[in-house]
């Protein structure tokens, strides 16, 4: 009997081990996609799971559940409360596609976004949003007061042209880099508002041009003239957008009316009068012009980032002086014999600060005066220097992921740290870097530096703006 008892105990232990084998990557992701969660009852189930969740959730996926305004309002009111605060400060991505979201729920989401430092991506595609002016302007102002980087409103086709009038002119966030408004019912009447916002000519946008890097507006009815309006707006006053998708925006020609012999007295509207024909060739010409403008922006973006790093490299030793060089003698401690100072070794230090900055500026001729000044202040601040001592405890989240194609043997898939243990730099030849399949901590730090310095895009000085054409 004892052998049978031991045999029964073995599978019991193995089954419990299987239940405990939960990947670390899924512990912070709450995925309840297409589970039939309906209204407030479904939202209460999600809240119960969040309450018992041991780890703070960083990614919340609730797509294809008919939660509606009642369920969404209940859920986000919980996240804004004290009980849900641990999730609010950790949530980076929220997916609410196909959840029957309306304006009431959107207003609660706007209140959740306002002042949020953690949320980076918000998906609100395929819902029942209406062009409510108060709600749309509130959402835009909430985004301005957050760190949101990605927003998708795709396939909310009831928004229409009112969306461009009540949302875009209020949107001026420096952190929002990607906006998707595919299939939202835009027509050629929205093109002037979109162009004014992109080029910074909107009277409500006090911070200049929009700061998007990716803009997608496919599946609308902008027409050839509307697409040309956007292309010219980017060419005139926007150097930051590097990716634009405006496919399937050609107007469908209306069928010819039968000849009844009557005179047509109704005059066509301005939107019906086209300076460019609604043909495939006209749309292809607009797309080719758009690609040329985007090539311009991408070139100057790379040039700006390159010169920003060069200017930082030479501004560090030129503008930052050691504290020991300014120590003078005291009555109790006489000065030591005079040594050769840095000024005698390198006369550049003796120049007035205006001449120093002028000479350093020659290293980065493409940067604007404001961009160069940001880098000068950063380079001369001792608090921005990296630590000389290695950290006492290595943070596993501050390393780069190894390149699977490298000959690392058993270390493939593990994080790569620098030999000095800092964990901040990628190992040469072992990190895929710009490839989007793995994480490069060094590139993330570099991108944060570009954002802080305002060097994510070419920024011409206002007194000498020139147009680059091909």
GROMACS .gro file of C-alpha atoms in nm:
model
  470
    1UNK     CA    1   0.000   0.000   0.000
    2UNK     CA    2   0.285   0.237   0.066
    3UNK     CA    3   0.417   0.224  -0.292
    4UNK     CA    4   0.071   0.312  -0.422
    5UNK     CA    5   0.051   0.609  -0.188
    6UNK     CA    6   0.387   0.738  -0.304
    7UNK     CA    7   0.290   0.697  -0.667
    8UNK     CA    8  -0.021   0.901  -0.611
    9UNK     CA    9   0.175   1.175  -0.441
   10UNK     CA   10   0.413   1.222  -0.731
   11UNK     CA   11   0.161   1.346  -0.992
   12UNK     CA   12  -0.002   1.564  -0.731
   13UNK     CA   13   0.323   1.750  -0.678
   14UNK     CA   14   0.388   1.779  -1.052
   15UNK     CA   15   0.039   1.918  -1.119
   16UNK     CA   16   0.081   2.182  -0.850
   17UNK     CA   17   0.415   2.274  -1.002
   18UNK     CA   18   0.248   2.331  -1.335
   19UNK     CA   19  -0.005   2.566  -1.180
   20UNK     CA   20   0.273   2.772  -1.025
   21UNK     CA   21   0.476   2.796  -1.345
   22UNK     CA   22   0.342   3.138  -1.453
   23UNK     CA   23   0.576   3.335  -1.683
   24UNK     CA   24   0.697   3.663  -1.539
   25UNK     CA   25   0.607   3.843  -1.861
   26UNK     CA   26   0.235   3.766  -1.813
   27UNK     CA   27   0.209   3.859  -1.447
   28UNK     CA   28   0.183   4.230  -1.528
   29UNK     CA   29  -0.053   4.182  -1.826
   30UNK     CA   30  -0.424   4.145  -1.761
   31UNK     CA   31  -0.580   4.012  -2.081
   32UNK     CA   32  -0.959   3.966  -2.086
   33UNK     CA   33  -1.014   3.994  -2.461
   34UNK     CA   34  -1.352   3.877  -2.595
   35UNK     CA   35  -1.477   3.719  -2.273
   36UNK     CA   36  -1.829   3.855  -2.285
   37UNK     CA   37  -1.782   4.112  -2.009
   38UNK     CA   38  -2.093   4.326  -2.023
   39UNK     CA   39  -2.165   4.661  -1.862
   40UNK     CA   40  -2.112   4.729  -1.494
   41UNK     CA   41  -2.126   4.358  -1.410
   42UNK     CA   42  -1.830   4.285  -1.636
   43UNK     CA   43  -1.639   4.585  -1.502
   44UNK     CA   44  -1.692   4.459  -1.146
   45UNK     CA   45  -1.532   4.127  -1.242
   46UNK     CA   46  -1.228   4.312  -1.375
   47UNK     CA   47  -1.208   4.524  -1.060
   48UNK     CA   48  -1.222   4.211  -0.844
   49UNK     CA   49  -0.933   4.059  -1.036
   50UNK     CA   50  -0.732   4.382  -1.012
   51UNK     CA   51  -0.795   4.397  -0.637
   52UNK     CA   52  -0.661   4.044  -0.582
   53UNK     CA   53  -0.376   4.088  -0.829
   54UNK     CA   54  -0.045   4.046  -0.650
   55UNK     CA   55   0.158   4.245  -0.902
   56UNK     CA   56   0.070   4.589  -1.034
   57UNK     CA   57  -0.070   4.564  -1.388
   58UNK     CA   58   0.126   4.741  -1.661
   59UNK     CA   59  -0.085   4.631  -1.961
   60UNK     CA   60  -0.465   4.607  -1.962
   61UNK     CA   61  -0.640   4.448  -2.262
   62UNK     CA   62  -1.021   4.453  -2.257
   63UNK     CA   63  -1.099   4.465  -2.629
   64UNK     CA   64  -1.416   4.308  -2.776
   65UNK     CA   65  -1.617   4.326  -2.454
   66UNK     CA   66  -1.945   4.527  -2.453
   67UNK     CA   67  -1.861   4.718  -2.136
   68UNK     CA   68  -2.029   5.037  -2.256
   69UNK     CA   69  -2.017   5.371  -2.081
   70UNK     CA   70  -2.137   5.228  -1.748
   71UNK     CA   71  -1.869   4.961  -1.733
   72UNK     CA   72  -1.588   5.189  -1.852
   73UNK     CA   73  -1.689   5.461  -1.604
   74UNK     CA   74  -1.698   5.216  -1.314
   75UNK     CA   75  -1.358   5.070  -1.405
   76UNK     CA   76  -1.176   5.400  -1.447
   77UNK     CA   77  -1.333   5.549  -1.137
   78UNK     CA   78  -1.179   5.254  -0.952
   79UNK     CA   79  -0.840   5.317  -1.112
   80UNK     CA   80  -0.858   5.682  -1.003
   81UNK     CA   81  -0.944   5.584  -0.645
   82UNK     CA   82  -0.703   5.506  -0.364
   83UNK     CA   83  -0.769   5.132  -0.399
   84UNK     CA   84  -0.660   5.131  -0.765
   85UNK     CA   85  -0.376   5.379  -0.734
   86UNK     CA   86  -0.108   5.107  -0.744
   87UNK     CA   87  -0.230   5.006  -1.089
   88UNK     CA   88  -0.270   5.365  -1.208
   89UNK     CA   89   0.095   5.447  -1.145
   90UNK     CA   90   0.203   5.131  -1.331
   91UNK     CA   91  -0.038   5.104  -1.627
   92UNK     CA   92   0.148   5.182  -1.950
   93UNK     CA   93  -0.087   5.040  -2.215
   94UNK     CA   94  -0.467   5.019  -2.224
   95UNK     CA   95  -0.664   4.849  -2.503
   96UNK     CA   96  -1.036   4.934  -2.524
   97UNK     CA   97  -1.114   4.846  -2.885
   98UNK     CA   98  -1.472   4.742  -2.960
   99UNK     CA   99  -1.608   4.808  -2.610
  100UNK     CA  100  -1.915   5.022  -2.703
  101UNK     CA  101  -1.743   5.327  -2.557
  102UNK     CA  102  -1.935   5.653  -2.586
  103UNK     CA  103  -1.884   6.015  -2.487
  104UNK     CA  104  -1.975   5.957  -2.123
  105UNK     CA  105  -1.707   5.693  -2.082
  106UNK     CA  106  -1.460   5.901  -2.285
  107UNK     CA  107  -1.497   6.189  -2.038
  108UNK     CA  108  -1.408   5.955  -1.750
  109UNK     CA  109  -1.104   5.834  -1.945
  110UNK     CA  110  -1.000   6.196  -2.001
  111UNK     CA  111  -1.014   6.254  -1.625
  112UNK     CA  112  -0.797   5.944  -1.579
  113UNK     CA  113  -0.541   6.063  -1.835
  114UNK     CA  114  -0.507   6.414  -1.690
  115UNK     CA  115  -0.184   6.433  -1.492
  116UNK     CA  116  -0.099   6.067  -1.560
  117UNK     CA  117   0.276   6.010  -1.577
  118UNK     CA  118   0.270   5.637  -1.653
  119UNK     CA  119   0.026   5.580  -1.942
  120UNK     CA  120   0.199   5.562  -2.280
  121UNK     CA  121  -0.047   5.397  -2.522
  122UNK     CA  122  -0.428   5.416  -2.544
  123UNK     CA  123  -0.634   5.222  -2.800
  124UNK     CA  124  -0.996   5.337  -2.847
  125UNK     CA  125  -1.068   5.195  -3.192
  126UNK     CA  126  -1.406   5.079  -3.325
  127UNK     CA  127  -1.630   5.237  -3.064
  128UNK     CA  128  -1.940   5.459  -3.063
  129UNK     CA  129  -1.777   5.799  -3.009
  130UNK     CA  130  -1.976   6.107  -3.113
  131UNK     CA  131  -1.847   6.456  -3.203
  132UNK     CA  132  -1.921   6.613  -2.863
  133UNK     CA  133  -1.726   6.940  -2.859
  134UNK     CA  134  -1.690   6.958  -2.480
  135UNK     CA  135  -1.570   6.598  -2.444
  136UNK     CA  136  -1.326   6.618  -2.736
  137UNK     CA  137  -1.168   6.941  -2.611
  138UNK     CA  138  -1.147   6.794  -2.261
  139UNK     CA  139  -0.969   6.487  -2.398
  140UNK     CA  140  -0.720   6.704  -2.587
  141UNK     CA  141  -0.642   6.914  -2.281
  142UNK     CA  142  -0.603   6.599  -2.070
  143UNK     CA  143  -0.351   6.459  -2.320
  144UNK     CA  144  -0.158   6.786  -2.302
  145UNK     CA  145  -0.124   6.731  -1.927
  146UNK     CA  146   0.001   6.372  -1.955
  147UNK     CA  147   0.286   6.161  -2.094
  148UNK     CA  148   0.071   5.976  -2.348
  149UNK     CA  149   0.273   5.888  -2.657
  150UNK     CA  150   0.024   5.688  -2.866
  151UNK     CA  151  -0.350   5.736  -2.931
  152UNK     CA  152  -0.572   5.542  -3.169
  153UNK     CA  153  -0.927   5.656  -3.253
  154UNK     CA  154  -0.951   5.448  -3.568
  155UNK     CA  155  -1.288   5.338  -3.703
  156UNK     CA  156  -1.499   5.580  -3.501
  157UNK     CA  157  -1.672   5.690  -3.820
  158UNK     CA  158  -1.933   5.908  -3.646
  159UNK     CA  159  -1.675   6.165  -3.538
  160UNK     CA  160  -1.673   6.331  -3.880
  161UNK     CA  161  -1.545   6.677  -3.962
  162UNK     CA  162  -1.642   6.813  -3.619
  163UNK     CA  163  -1.360   6.606  -3.472
  164UNK     CA  164  -1.100   6.809  -3.661
  165UNK     CA  165  -1.262   7.132  -3.542
  166UNK     CA  166  -1.300   7.048  -3.172
  167UNK     CA  167  -1.004   6.817  -3.101
  168UNK     CA  168  -0.698   6.895  -3.312
  169UNK     CA  169  -0.675   7.274  -3.248
  170UNK     CA  170  -0.656   7.206  -2.872
  171UNK     CA  171  -0.396   6.928  -2.901
  172UNK     CA  172  -0.042   7.053  -2.837
  173UNK     CA  173   0.121   6.778  -2.633
  174UNK     CA  174   0.499   6.748  -2.669
  175UNK     CA  175   0.485   6.382  -2.567
  176UNK     CA  176   0.221   6.253  -2.811
  177UNK     CA  177   0.425   6.110  -3.099
  178UNK     CA  178   0.171   5.891  -3.282
  179UNK     CA  179  -0.194   5.955  -3.369
  180UNK     CA  180  -0.425   5.721  -3.562
  181UNK     CA  181  -0.750   5.866  -3.697
  182UNK     CA  182  -0.822   5.618  -3.975
  183UNK     CA  183  -1.184   5.587  -4.090
  184UNK     CA  184  -1.332   5.856  -3.865
  185UNK     CA  185  -1.547   6.018  -4.135
  186UNK     CA  186  -1.323   6.309  -4.232
  187UNK     CA  187  -1.394   6.489  -4.561
  188UNK     CA  188  -1.224   6.763  -4.759
  189UNK     CA  189  -1.379   7.022  -4.524
  190UNK     CA  190  -1.144   6.898  -4.248
  191UNK     CA  191  -0.828   6.946  -4.452
  192UNK     CA  192  -0.779   7.318  -4.365
  193UNK     CA  193  -0.811   7.247  -3.992
  194UNK     CA  194  -0.570   6.953  -4.013
  195UNK     CA  195  -0.323   7.157  -4.217
  196UNK     CA  196  -0.341   7.454  -3.978
  197UNK     CA  197  -0.274   7.226  -3.681
  198UNK     CA  198   0.015   7.045  -3.849
  199UNK     CA  199   0.185   7.365  -3.962
  200UNK     CA  200   0.119   7.543  -3.633
  201UNK     CA  201  -0.112   7.812  -3.773
  202UNK     CA  202  -0.401   7.732  -3.539
  203UNK     CA  203  -0.483   8.028  -3.316
  204UNK     CA  204  -0.534   7.795  -3.016
  205UNK     CA  205  -0.201   7.617  -3.052
  206UNK     CA  206   0.034   7.848  -2.862
  207UNK     CA  207   0.329   7.607  -2.856
  208UNK     CA  208   0.390   7.612  -3.232
  209UNK     CA  209   0.374   7.309  -3.459
  210UNK     CA  210   0.241   6.973  -3.346
  211UNK     CA  211   0.499   6.730  -3.216
  212UNK     CA  212   0.379   6.413  -3.388
  213UNK     CA  213   0.624   6.177  -3.551
  214UNK     CA  214   0.361   5.942  -3.700
  215UNK     CA  215   0.023   6.049  -3.837
  216UNK     CA  216  -0.226   5.804  -3.990
  217UNK     CA  217  -0.550   5.915  -4.153
  218UNK     CA  218  -0.636   5.646  -4.406
  219UNK     CA  219  -0.983   5.538  -4.504
  220UNK     CA  220  -1.136   5.886  -4.494
  221UNK     CA  221  -1.273   6.105  -4.776
  222UNK     CA  222  -1.019   6.387  -4.784
  223UNK     CA  223  -0.986   6.370  -5.160
  224UNK     CA  224  -0.686   6.473  -5.367
  225UNK     CA  225  -0.717   6.837  -5.260
  226UNK     CA  226  -0.735   6.741  -4.894
  227UNK     CA  227  -0.424   6.525  -4.923
  228UNK     CA  228  -0.240   6.809  -5.099
  229UNK     CA  229  -0.344   7.042  -4.815
  230UNK     CA  230  -0.174   6.811  -4.563
  231UNK     CA  231   0.136   6.770  -4.779
  232UNK     CA  232   0.178   7.146  -4.817
  233UNK     CA  233   0.124   7.197  -4.444
  234UNK     CA  234   0.407   6.956  -4.361
  235UNK     CA  235   0.632   7.116  -4.621
  236UNK     CA  236   0.560   7.469  -4.494
  237UNK     CA  237   0.594   7.432  -4.122
  238UNK     CA  238   0.649   7.082  -3.982
  239UNK     CA  239   0.989   6.914  -3.961
  240UNK     CA  240   0.901   6.653  -3.700
  241UNK     CA  241   0.659   6.421  -3.882
  242UNK     CA  242   0.854   6.135  -4.037
  243UNK     CA  243   0.576   5.887  -4.118
  244UNK     CA  244   0.234   5.962  -4.269
  245UNK     CA  245  -0.030   5.723  -4.399
  246UNK     CA  246  -0.322   5.875  -4.592
  247UNK     CA  247  -0.424   5.585  -4.813
  248UNK     CA  248  -0.776   5.527  -4.950
  249UNK     CA  249  -0.874   5.895  -4.934
  250UNK     CA  250  -0.979   5.934  -5.296
  251UNK     CA  251  -1.335   6.058  -5.341
  252UNK     CA  252  -1.577   5.827  -5.517
  253UNK     CA  253  -1.716   6.010  -5.822
  254UNK     CA  254  -2.091   6.054  -5.805
  255UNK     CA  255  -2.293   5.884  -6.080
  256UNK     CA  256  -2.410   6.101  -6.369
  257UNK     CA  257  -2.762   6.235  -6.333
  258UNK     CA  258  -3.011   6.155  -6.606
  259UNK     CA  259  -3.085   6.435  -6.851
  260UNK     CA  260  -3.438   6.558  -6.774
  261UNK     CA  261  -3.420   6.874  -6.980
  262UNK     CA  262  -3.440   7.101  -6.673
  263UNK     CA  263  -3.191   7.370  -6.586
  264UNK     CA  264  -2.984   7.310  -6.271
  265UNK     CA  265  -3.010   7.624  -6.058
  266UNK     CA  266  -2.826   7.498  -5.746
  267UNK     CA  267  -2.463   7.613  -5.735
  268UNK     CA  268  -2.192   7.364  -5.627
  269UNK     CA  269  -2.032   7.418  -5.286
  270UNK     CA  270  -1.665   7.503  -5.234
  271UNK     CA  271  -1.591   7.145  -5.134
  272UNK     CA  272  -1.727   7.020  -5.466
  273UNK     CA  273  -1.502   7.247  -5.670
  274UNK     CA  274  -1.164   7.078  -5.719
  275UNK     CA  275  -0.849   7.235  -5.849
  276UNK     CA  276  -0.699   6.888  -5.889
  277UNK     CA  277  -0.888   6.606  -6.057
  278UNK     CA  278  -1.004   6.317  -5.839
  279UNK     CA  279  -0.810   6.058  -6.033
  280UNK     CA  280  -0.562   5.788  -5.941
  281UNK     CA  281  -0.285   5.984  -6.113
  282UNK     CA  282  -0.364   6.292  -5.904
  283UNK     CA  283  -0.350   6.088  -5.583
  284UNK     CA  284  -0.023   5.925  -5.687
  285UNK     CA  285   0.128   6.269  -5.750
  286UNK     CA  286   0.026   6.377  -5.401
  287UNK     CA  287   0.172   6.062  -5.247
  288UNK     CA  288   0.501   6.111  -5.430
  289UNK     CA  289   0.519   6.470  -5.306
  290UNK     CA  290   0.448   6.346  -4.954
  291UNK     CA  291   0.732   6.095  -4.972
  292UNK     CA  292   0.974   6.369  -5.077
  293UNK     CA  293   0.875   6.584  -4.779
  294UNK     CA  294   0.908   6.290  -4.541
  295UNK     CA  295   1.254   6.213  -4.682
  296UNK     CA  296   1.348   6.573  -4.604
  297UNK     CA  297   1.226   6.544  -4.246
  298UNK     CA  298   1.401   6.210  -4.189
  299UNK     CA  299   1.730   6.349  -4.322
  300UNK     CA  300   1.723   6.655  -4.099
  301UNK     CA  301   1.615   6.448  -3.799
  302UNK     CA  302   1.924   6.228  -3.836
  303UNK     CA  303   2.143   6.533  -3.889
  304UNK     CA  304   2.002   6.709  -3.584
  305UNK     CA  305   2.055   6.409  -3.358
  306UNK     CA  306   2.407   6.358  -3.489
  307UNK     CA  307   2.509   6.720  -3.431
  308UNK     CA  308   2.348   6.720  -3.086
  309UNK     CA  309   2.574   6.434  -2.976
  310UNK     CA  310   2.880   6.600  -3.128
  311UNK     CA  311   2.804   6.929  -2.952
  312UNK     CA  312   2.754   6.752  -2.619
  313UNK     CA  313   3.084   6.565  -2.657
  314UNK     CA  314   3.287   6.885  -2.696
  315UNK     CA  315   3.080   7.105  -2.466
  316UNK     CA  316   3.142   6.883  -2.163
  317UNK     CA  317   3.517   6.953  -2.124
  318UNK     CA  318   3.488   7.307  -2.257
  319UNK     CA  319   3.213   7.441  -2.030
  320UNK     CA  320   3.241   7.232  -1.715
  321UNK     CA  321   3.523   7.337  -1.482
  322UNK     CA  322   3.646   7.131  -1.193
  323UNK     CA  323   3.563   7.262  -0.844
  324UNK     CA  324   3.924   7.209  -0.740
  325UNK     CA  325   4.038   7.472  -0.991
  326UNK     CA  326   3.861   7.750  -0.801
  327UNK     CA  327   3.992   7.667  -0.451
  328UNK     CA  328   4.206   7.945  -0.311
  329UNK     CA  329   4.437   7.960  -0.013
  330UNK     CA  330   4.337   8.055   0.343
  331UNK     CA  331   4.541   8.200   0.635
  332UNK     CA  332   4.550   7.860   0.802
  333UNK     CA  333   4.630   7.684   0.477
  334UNK     CA  334   4.863   7.871   0.246
  335UNK     CA  335   4.835   7.818  -0.125
  336UNK     CA  336   5.055   7.559  -0.287
  337UNK     CA  337   5.319   7.658  -0.537
  338UNK     CA  338   5.164   7.779  -0.860
  339UNK     CA  339   5.107   7.511  -1.118
  340UNK     CA  340   5.035   7.535  -1.484
  341UNK     CA  341   4.663   7.610  -1.505
  342UNK     CA  342   4.417   7.485  -1.760
  343UNK     CA  343   4.408   7.832  -1.913
  344UNK     CA  344   4.779   7.826  -1.989
  345UNK     CA  345   4.755   7.474  -2.127
  346UNK     CA  346   4.446   7.547  -2.337
  347UNK     CA  347   4.383   7.921  -2.396
  348UNK     CA  348   4.025   7.848  -2.502
  349UNK     CA  349   3.926   7.859  -2.132
  350UNK     CA  350   4.036   8.225  -2.111
  351UNK     CA  351   3.793   8.339  -2.379
  352UNK     CA  352   3.469   8.514  -2.284
  353UNK     CA  353   3.172   8.284  -2.257
  354UNK     CA  354   3.009   8.445  -2.564
  355UNK     CA  355   3.306   8.351  -2.783
  356UNK     CA  356   3.315   7.999  -2.639
  357UNK     CA  357   2.951   7.939  -2.727
  358UNK     CA  358   2.996   8.089  -3.071
  359UNK     CA  359   3.291   7.861  -3.148
  360UNK     CA  360   3.113   7.554  -3.012
  361UNK     CA  361   2.808   7.642  -3.219
  362UNK     CA  362   3.013   7.597  -3.536
  363UNK     CA  363   3.019   7.223  -3.456
  364UNK     CA  364   2.640   7.205  -3.489
  365UNK     CA  365   2.528   7.448  -3.761
  366UNK     CA  366   2.194   7.270  -3.814
  367UNK     CA  367   2.076   7.319  -3.455
  368UNK     CA  368   1.869   7.618  -3.359
  369UNK     CA  369   1.979   7.865  -3.094
  370UNK     CA  370   1.734   7.716  -2.843
  371UNK     CA  371   1.857   7.361  -2.907
  372UNK     CA  372   2.221   7.463  -2.863
  373UNK     CA  373   2.141   7.648  -2.541
  374UNK     CA  374   1.968   7.340  -2.398
  375UNK     CA  375   2.279   7.133  -2.470
  376UNK     CA  376   2.511   7.397  -2.320
  377UNK     CA  377   2.311   7.399  -1.998
  378UNK     CA  378   2.306   7.019  -1.987
  379UNK     CA  379   2.680   6.989  -2.056
  380UNK     CA  380   2.777   7.241  -1.787
  381UNK     CA  381   2.562   7.082  -1.516
  382UNK     CA  382   2.767   6.839  -1.297
  383UNK     CA  383   2.449   6.659  -1.188
  384UNK     CA  384   2.408   6.518  -1.542
  385UNK     CA  385   2.738   6.330  -1.528
  386UNK     CA  386   2.715   5.950  -1.497
  387UNK     CA  387   2.810   5.789  -1.169
  388UNK     CA  388   3.170   5.677  -1.136
  389UNK     CA  389   3.091   5.399  -0.890
  390UNK     CA  390   2.904   5.085  -0.999
  391UNK     CA  391   2.563   5.028  -0.838
  392UNK     CA  392   2.556   4.810  -0.530
  393UNK     CA  393   2.270   4.608  -0.674
  394UNK     CA  394   2.227   4.530  -1.041
  395UNK     CA  395   1.886   4.612  -1.181
  396UNK     CA  396   1.782   4.335  -1.427
  397UNK     CA  397   1.559   4.582  -1.608
  398UNK     CA  398   1.848   4.808  -1.709
  399UNK     CA  399   2.028   4.582  -1.951
  400UNK     CA  400   2.006   4.515  -2.322
  401UNK     CA  401   1.866   4.195  -2.465
  402UNK     CA  402   2.121   3.983  -2.642
  403UNK     CA  403   2.111   3.945  -3.017
  404UNK     CA  404   1.978   3.592  -3.089
  405UNK     CA  405   2.195   3.576  -3.403
  406UNK     CA  406   2.516   3.625  -3.202
  407UNK     CA  407   2.729   3.329  -3.111
  408UNK     CA  408   2.661   3.350  -2.738
  409UNK     CA  409   2.591   2.986  -2.672
  410UNK     CA  410   2.375   2.940  -2.366
  411UNK     CA  411   2.355   3.315  -2.300
  412UNK     CA  412   2.124   3.379  -2.595
  413UNK     CA  413   1.813   3.558  -2.472
  414UNK     CA  414   1.972   3.687  -2.153
  415UNK     CA  415   2.047   4.049  -2.080
  416UNK     CA  416   2.382   4.196  -2.178
  417UNK     CA  417   2.553   4.430  -1.934
  418UNK     CA  418   2.869   4.632  -1.968
  419UNK     CA  419   3.189   4.490  -1.815
  420UNK     CA  420   3.194   4.754  -1.539
  421UNK     CA  421   2.857   4.635  -1.412
  422UNK     CA  422   2.665   4.955  -1.478
  423UNK     CA  423   2.408   4.778  -1.690
  424UNK     CA  424   2.352   5.097  -1.890
  425UNK     CA  425   2.545   5.024  -2.206
  426UNK     CA  426   2.501   4.757  -2.464
  427UNK     CA  427   2.785   4.522  -2.542
  428UNK     CA  428   2.940   4.581  -2.883
  429UNK     CA  429   2.823   4.331  -3.139
  430UNK     CA  430   2.575   4.163  -2.906
  431UNK     CA  431   2.281   4.406  -2.905
  432UNK     CA  432   2.055   4.446  -3.206
  433UNK     CA  433   2.015   4.814  -3.128
  434UNK     CA  434   1.777   4.979  -3.372
  435UNK     CA  435   1.602   4.649  -3.446
  436UNK     CA  436   1.259   4.658  -3.288
  437UNK     CA  437   1.272   4.293  -3.182
  438UNK     CA  438   1.490   4.350  -2.874
  439UNK     CA  439   1.549   4.621  -2.618
  440UNK     CA  440   1.849   4.853  -2.632
  441UNK     CA  441   1.877   5.051  -2.310
  442UNK     CA  442   2.145   5.275  -2.454
  443UNK     CA  443   1.921   5.388  -2.737
  444UNK     CA  444   1.634   5.452  -2.496
  445UNK     CA  445   1.858   5.677  -2.286
  446UNK     CA  446   1.974   5.854  -2.600
  447UNK     CA  447   1.616   5.915  -2.714
  448UNK     CA  448   1.530   6.058  -2.372
  449UNK     CA  449   1.826   6.294  -2.408
  450UNK     CA  450   1.703   6.410  -2.750
  451UNK     CA  451   1.355   6.476  -2.607
  452UNK     CA  452   1.491   6.669  -2.310
  453UNK     CA  453   1.708   6.883  -2.539
  454UNK     CA  454   1.431   6.934  -2.795
  455UNK     CA  455   1.646   6.771  -3.063
  456UNK     CA  456   1.400   6.511  -3.191
  457UNK     CA  457   1.351   6.713  -3.510
  458UNK     CA  458   1.510   6.989  -3.709
  459UNK     CA  459   1.411   7.327  -3.570
  460UNK     CA  460   1.495   7.624  -3.792
  461UNK     CA  461   1.542   7.963  -3.631
  462UNK     CA  462   1.227   8.167  -3.688
  463UNK     CA  463   1.413   8.460  -3.838
  464UNK     CA  464   1.567   8.246  -4.107
  465UNK     CA  465   1.330   7.967  -4.200
  466UNK     CA  466   1.419   7.818  -4.534
  467UNK     CA  467   1.234   7.561  -4.739
  468UNK     CA  468   1.418   7.252  -4.853
  469UNK     CA  469   1.284   7.112  -5.175
  470UNK     CA  470   1.388   6.840  -5.416
   0.00000   0.00000   0.00000
